[in-house]
Short mmCIF file of C-alpha atoms in Angstrom, two decimals:
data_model
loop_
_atom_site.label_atom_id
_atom_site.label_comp_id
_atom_site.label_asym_id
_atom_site.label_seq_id
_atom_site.Cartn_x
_atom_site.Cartn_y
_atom_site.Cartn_z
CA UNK A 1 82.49 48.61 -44.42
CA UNK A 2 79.91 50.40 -46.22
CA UNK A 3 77.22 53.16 -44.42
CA UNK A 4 74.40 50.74 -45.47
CA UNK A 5 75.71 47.88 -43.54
CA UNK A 6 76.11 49.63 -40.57
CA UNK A 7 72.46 49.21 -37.93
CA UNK A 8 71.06 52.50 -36.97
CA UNK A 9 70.19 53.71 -33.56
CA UNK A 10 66.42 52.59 -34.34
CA UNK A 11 67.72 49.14 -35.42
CA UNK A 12 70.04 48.63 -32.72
CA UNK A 13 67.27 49.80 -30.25
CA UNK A 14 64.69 47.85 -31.77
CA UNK A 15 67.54 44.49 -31.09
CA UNK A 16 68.23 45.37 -27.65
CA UNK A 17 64.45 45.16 -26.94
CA UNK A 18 63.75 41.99 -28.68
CA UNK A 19 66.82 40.66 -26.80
CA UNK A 20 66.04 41.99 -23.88
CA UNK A 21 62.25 40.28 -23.79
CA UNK A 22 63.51 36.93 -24.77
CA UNK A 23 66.20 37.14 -22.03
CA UNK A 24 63.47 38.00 -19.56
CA UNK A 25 61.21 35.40 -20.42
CA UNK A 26 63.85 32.73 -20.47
CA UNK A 27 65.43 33.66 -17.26
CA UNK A 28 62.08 34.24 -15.32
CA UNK A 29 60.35 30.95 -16.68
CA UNK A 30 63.82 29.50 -15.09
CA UNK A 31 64.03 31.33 -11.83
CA UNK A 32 59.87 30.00 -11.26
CA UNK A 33 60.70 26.52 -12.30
CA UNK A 34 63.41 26.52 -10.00
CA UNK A 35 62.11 28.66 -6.99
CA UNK A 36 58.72 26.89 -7.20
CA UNK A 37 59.04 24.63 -4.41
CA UNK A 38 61.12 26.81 -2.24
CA UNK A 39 58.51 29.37 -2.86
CA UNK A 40 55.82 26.84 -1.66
CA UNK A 41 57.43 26.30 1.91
CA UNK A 42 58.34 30.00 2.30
CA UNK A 43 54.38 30.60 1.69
CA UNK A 44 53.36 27.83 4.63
CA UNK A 45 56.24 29.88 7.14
CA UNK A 46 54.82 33.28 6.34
CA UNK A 47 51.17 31.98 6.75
CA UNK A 48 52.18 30.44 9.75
CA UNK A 49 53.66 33.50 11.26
CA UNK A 50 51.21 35.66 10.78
CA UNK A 51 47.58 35.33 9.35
CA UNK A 52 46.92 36.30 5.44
CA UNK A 53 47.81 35.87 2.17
CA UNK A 54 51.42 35.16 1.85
CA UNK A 55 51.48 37.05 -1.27
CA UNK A 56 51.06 40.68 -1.63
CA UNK A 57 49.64 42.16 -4.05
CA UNK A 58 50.46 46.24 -4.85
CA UNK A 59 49.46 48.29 -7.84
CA UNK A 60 52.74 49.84 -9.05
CA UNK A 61 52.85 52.23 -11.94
CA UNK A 62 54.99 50.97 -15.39
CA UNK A 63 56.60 52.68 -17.89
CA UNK A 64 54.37 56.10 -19.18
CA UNK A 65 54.14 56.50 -22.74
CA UNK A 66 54.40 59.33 -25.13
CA UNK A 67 51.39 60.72 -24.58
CA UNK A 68 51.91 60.92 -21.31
CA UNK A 69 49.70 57.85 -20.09
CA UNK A 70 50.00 56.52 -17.34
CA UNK A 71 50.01 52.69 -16.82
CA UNK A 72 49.81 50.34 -13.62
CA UNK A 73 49.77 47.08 -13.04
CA UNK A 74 49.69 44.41 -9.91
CA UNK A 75 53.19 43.84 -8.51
CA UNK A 76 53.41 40.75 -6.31
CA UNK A 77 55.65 39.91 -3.09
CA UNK A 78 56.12 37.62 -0.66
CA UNK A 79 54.92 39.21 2.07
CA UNK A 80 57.02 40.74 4.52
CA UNK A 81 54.59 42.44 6.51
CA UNK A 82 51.55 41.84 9.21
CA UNK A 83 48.55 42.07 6.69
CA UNK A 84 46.94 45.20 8.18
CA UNK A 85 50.36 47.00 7.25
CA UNK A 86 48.52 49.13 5.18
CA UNK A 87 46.04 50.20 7.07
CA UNK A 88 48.91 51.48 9.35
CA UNK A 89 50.80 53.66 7.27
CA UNK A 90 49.10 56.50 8.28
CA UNK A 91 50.52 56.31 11.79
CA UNK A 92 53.70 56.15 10.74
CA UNK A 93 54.10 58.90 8.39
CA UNK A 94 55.59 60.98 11.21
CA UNK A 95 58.48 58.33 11.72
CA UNK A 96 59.60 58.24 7.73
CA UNK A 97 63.05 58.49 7.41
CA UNK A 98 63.49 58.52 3.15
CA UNK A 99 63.59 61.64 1.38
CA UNK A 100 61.24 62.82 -1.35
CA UNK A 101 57.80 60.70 -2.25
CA UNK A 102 59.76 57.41 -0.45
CA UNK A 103 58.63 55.93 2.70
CA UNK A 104 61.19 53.84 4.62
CA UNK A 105 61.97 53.24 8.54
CA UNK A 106 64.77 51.14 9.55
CA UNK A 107 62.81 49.27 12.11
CA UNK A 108 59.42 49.48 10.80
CA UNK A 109 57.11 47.84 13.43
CA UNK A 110 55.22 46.02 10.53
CA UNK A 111 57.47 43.88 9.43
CA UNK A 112 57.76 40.48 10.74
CA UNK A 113 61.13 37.96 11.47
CA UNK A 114 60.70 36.22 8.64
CA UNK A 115 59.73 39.83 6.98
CA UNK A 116 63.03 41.00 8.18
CA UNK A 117 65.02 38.51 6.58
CA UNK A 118 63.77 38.08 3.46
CA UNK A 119 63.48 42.25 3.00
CA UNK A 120 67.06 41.94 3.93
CA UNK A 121 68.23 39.32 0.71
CA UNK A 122 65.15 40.59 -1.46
CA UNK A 123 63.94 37.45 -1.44
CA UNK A 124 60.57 38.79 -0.99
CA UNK A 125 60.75 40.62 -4.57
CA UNK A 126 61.46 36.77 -6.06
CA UNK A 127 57.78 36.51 -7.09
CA UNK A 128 58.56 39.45 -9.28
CA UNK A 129 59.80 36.94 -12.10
CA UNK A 130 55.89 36.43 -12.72
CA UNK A 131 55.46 39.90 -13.77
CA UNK A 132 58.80 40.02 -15.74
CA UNK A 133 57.08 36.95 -17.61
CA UNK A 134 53.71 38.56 -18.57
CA UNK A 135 55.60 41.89 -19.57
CA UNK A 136 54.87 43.82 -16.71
CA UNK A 137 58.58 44.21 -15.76
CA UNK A 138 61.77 43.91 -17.45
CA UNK A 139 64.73 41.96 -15.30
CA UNK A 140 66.92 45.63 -15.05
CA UNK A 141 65.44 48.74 -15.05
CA UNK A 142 64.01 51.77 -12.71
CA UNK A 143 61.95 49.87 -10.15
CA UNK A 144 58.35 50.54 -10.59
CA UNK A 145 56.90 53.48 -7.88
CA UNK A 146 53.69 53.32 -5.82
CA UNK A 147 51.05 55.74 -7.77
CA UNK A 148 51.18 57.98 -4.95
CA UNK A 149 55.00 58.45 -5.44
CA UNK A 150 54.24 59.68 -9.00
CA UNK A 151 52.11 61.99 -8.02
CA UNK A 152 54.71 64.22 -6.00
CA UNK A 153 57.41 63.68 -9.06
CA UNK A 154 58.85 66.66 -10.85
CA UNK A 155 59.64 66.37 -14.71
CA UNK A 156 63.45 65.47 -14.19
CA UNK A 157 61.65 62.14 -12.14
CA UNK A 158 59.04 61.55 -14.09
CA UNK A 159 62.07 60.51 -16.84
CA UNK A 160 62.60 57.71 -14.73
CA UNK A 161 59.45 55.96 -16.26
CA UNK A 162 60.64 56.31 -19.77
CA UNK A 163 61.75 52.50 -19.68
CA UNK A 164 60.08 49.64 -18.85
CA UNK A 165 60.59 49.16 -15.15
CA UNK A 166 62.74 45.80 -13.73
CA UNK A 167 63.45 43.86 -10.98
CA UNK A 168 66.57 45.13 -10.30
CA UNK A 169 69.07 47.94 -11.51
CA UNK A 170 71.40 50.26 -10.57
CA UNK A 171 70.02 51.67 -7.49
CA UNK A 172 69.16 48.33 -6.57
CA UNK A 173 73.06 47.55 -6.47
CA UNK A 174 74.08 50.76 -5.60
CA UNK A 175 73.59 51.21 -1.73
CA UNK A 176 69.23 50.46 -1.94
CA UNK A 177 68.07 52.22 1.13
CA UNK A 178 71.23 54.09 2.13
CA UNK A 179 70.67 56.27 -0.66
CA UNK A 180 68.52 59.66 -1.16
CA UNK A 181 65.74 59.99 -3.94
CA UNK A 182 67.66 62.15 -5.80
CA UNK A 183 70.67 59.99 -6.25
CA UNK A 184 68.13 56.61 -6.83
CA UNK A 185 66.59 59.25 -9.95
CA UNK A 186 70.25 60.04 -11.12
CA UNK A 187 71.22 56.27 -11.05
CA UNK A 188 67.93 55.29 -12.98
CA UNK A 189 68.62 58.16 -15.39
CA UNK A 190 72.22 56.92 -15.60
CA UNK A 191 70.87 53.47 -16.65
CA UNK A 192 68.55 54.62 -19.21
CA UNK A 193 72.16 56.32 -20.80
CA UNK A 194 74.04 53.25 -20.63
CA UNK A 195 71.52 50.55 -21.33
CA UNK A 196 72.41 47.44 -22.93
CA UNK A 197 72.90 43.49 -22.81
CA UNK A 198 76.20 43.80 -21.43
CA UNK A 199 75.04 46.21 -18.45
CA UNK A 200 71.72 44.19 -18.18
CA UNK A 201 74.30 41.10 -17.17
CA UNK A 202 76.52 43.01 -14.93
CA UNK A 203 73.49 44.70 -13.14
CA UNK A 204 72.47 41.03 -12.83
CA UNK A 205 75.72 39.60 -11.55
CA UNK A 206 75.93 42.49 -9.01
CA UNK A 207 72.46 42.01 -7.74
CA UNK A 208 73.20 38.40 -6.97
CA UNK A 209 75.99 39.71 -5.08
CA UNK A 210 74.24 42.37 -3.21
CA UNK A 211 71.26 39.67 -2.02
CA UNK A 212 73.73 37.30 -0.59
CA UNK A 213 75.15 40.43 1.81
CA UNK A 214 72.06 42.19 2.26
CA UNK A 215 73.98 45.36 1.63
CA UNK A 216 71.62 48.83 1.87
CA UNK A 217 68.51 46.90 2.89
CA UNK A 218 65.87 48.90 5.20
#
């Protein structure tokens, strides 16, 4: 086999991206079509829980380009919370047990039972597939961070948001919440090595897994 027949690392990077996008829009136009009506009756519980939208919106920051731009966009969730979570953050700060620019607490008092349940099987991330369709996330990569979070990175971090952010990867699938910052940057970083169909599908096959048991949820 000849030099000139073999694909460069530009042409195999520029086919891993075009495969990637048509993989994400396939695969989140047939998670919706399928979720729809689950997603419909899972709206009426939350709304009947507690008052408010039962989707919540958060602006999330994307992937940062050369230039060093930064980019956000409107992530959306089912919401998990009481809809003046927000407003108490700031009384909480005290109780955060993450690391780093994360905020987590095991029991956080905002949360509600059907919160706690679908936190626990990410099935409150599931309206995520609409953003993977319009481009604003990929199905694997780094998860996206609050703009806030970005502001306390350091440069090793701020590598994280070299790729187009996903739905899931392999901190996601990797012990979520029962890990540190640091090791959720060196498993991103690890991804953006090894990055490829192949792990795409296996980060994808694991995830599955991982929602069933609810493993590393906060």
């Amino acid at each position: 086999e000849s030099l000139a027949s073999i694909p460069s690392s530009a042409e195999r990077r520029v086919a891993y991206r075009f495969a990637k996008r048509t993989f994400d829009i396939v695969f989140s136009l047939g998670a919706i079509a399928v979720l729809l009506t689950p997603s419909i009756a899972l709206c009426i519980a939350i709304r009947i829980e507690s008052s408010g939208c039962p989707i919540y919106s958060q602006k999330r920051v994307g992937r940062v380009s050369r230039n060093g731009e930064v980019a956000t966009f409107d992530m959306y969730k089912f919401r998990s919370m009481y809809a003046d979570a927000d407003e108490r953050l700031s009384e909480l700060q005290h109780m955060n047990e993450a690391d780093g620019p994360l905020f987590k607490i095991k029991d956080d008092p905002r949360v509600t039972r059907i919160g706690r349940f679908i936190r626990k099987h990410s099935i409150d991330e599931l309206p995520q597939f609409v953003n993977c369709l319009l481009g604003h996330l990929s199905c694997v990569g780094p998860r996206p961070p609050l703009p806030s979070e970005v502001a306390q990175y350091d440069e090793r971090a701020m590598r994280r948001l070299s790729v187009k952010p996903g739905l899931t990867g392999y901190w996601q699938v990797s012990g979520r919440s029962e890990t540190s910052f640091d090791d959720m940057v060196d498993l991103d970083l690890k991804y953006i090595r090894e990055r490829g169909v192949i792990t795409d599908l296996k980060v994808i096959a694991r995830t599955v897994a991982v929602m069933f048991t609810g493993k590393g949820a906060c």
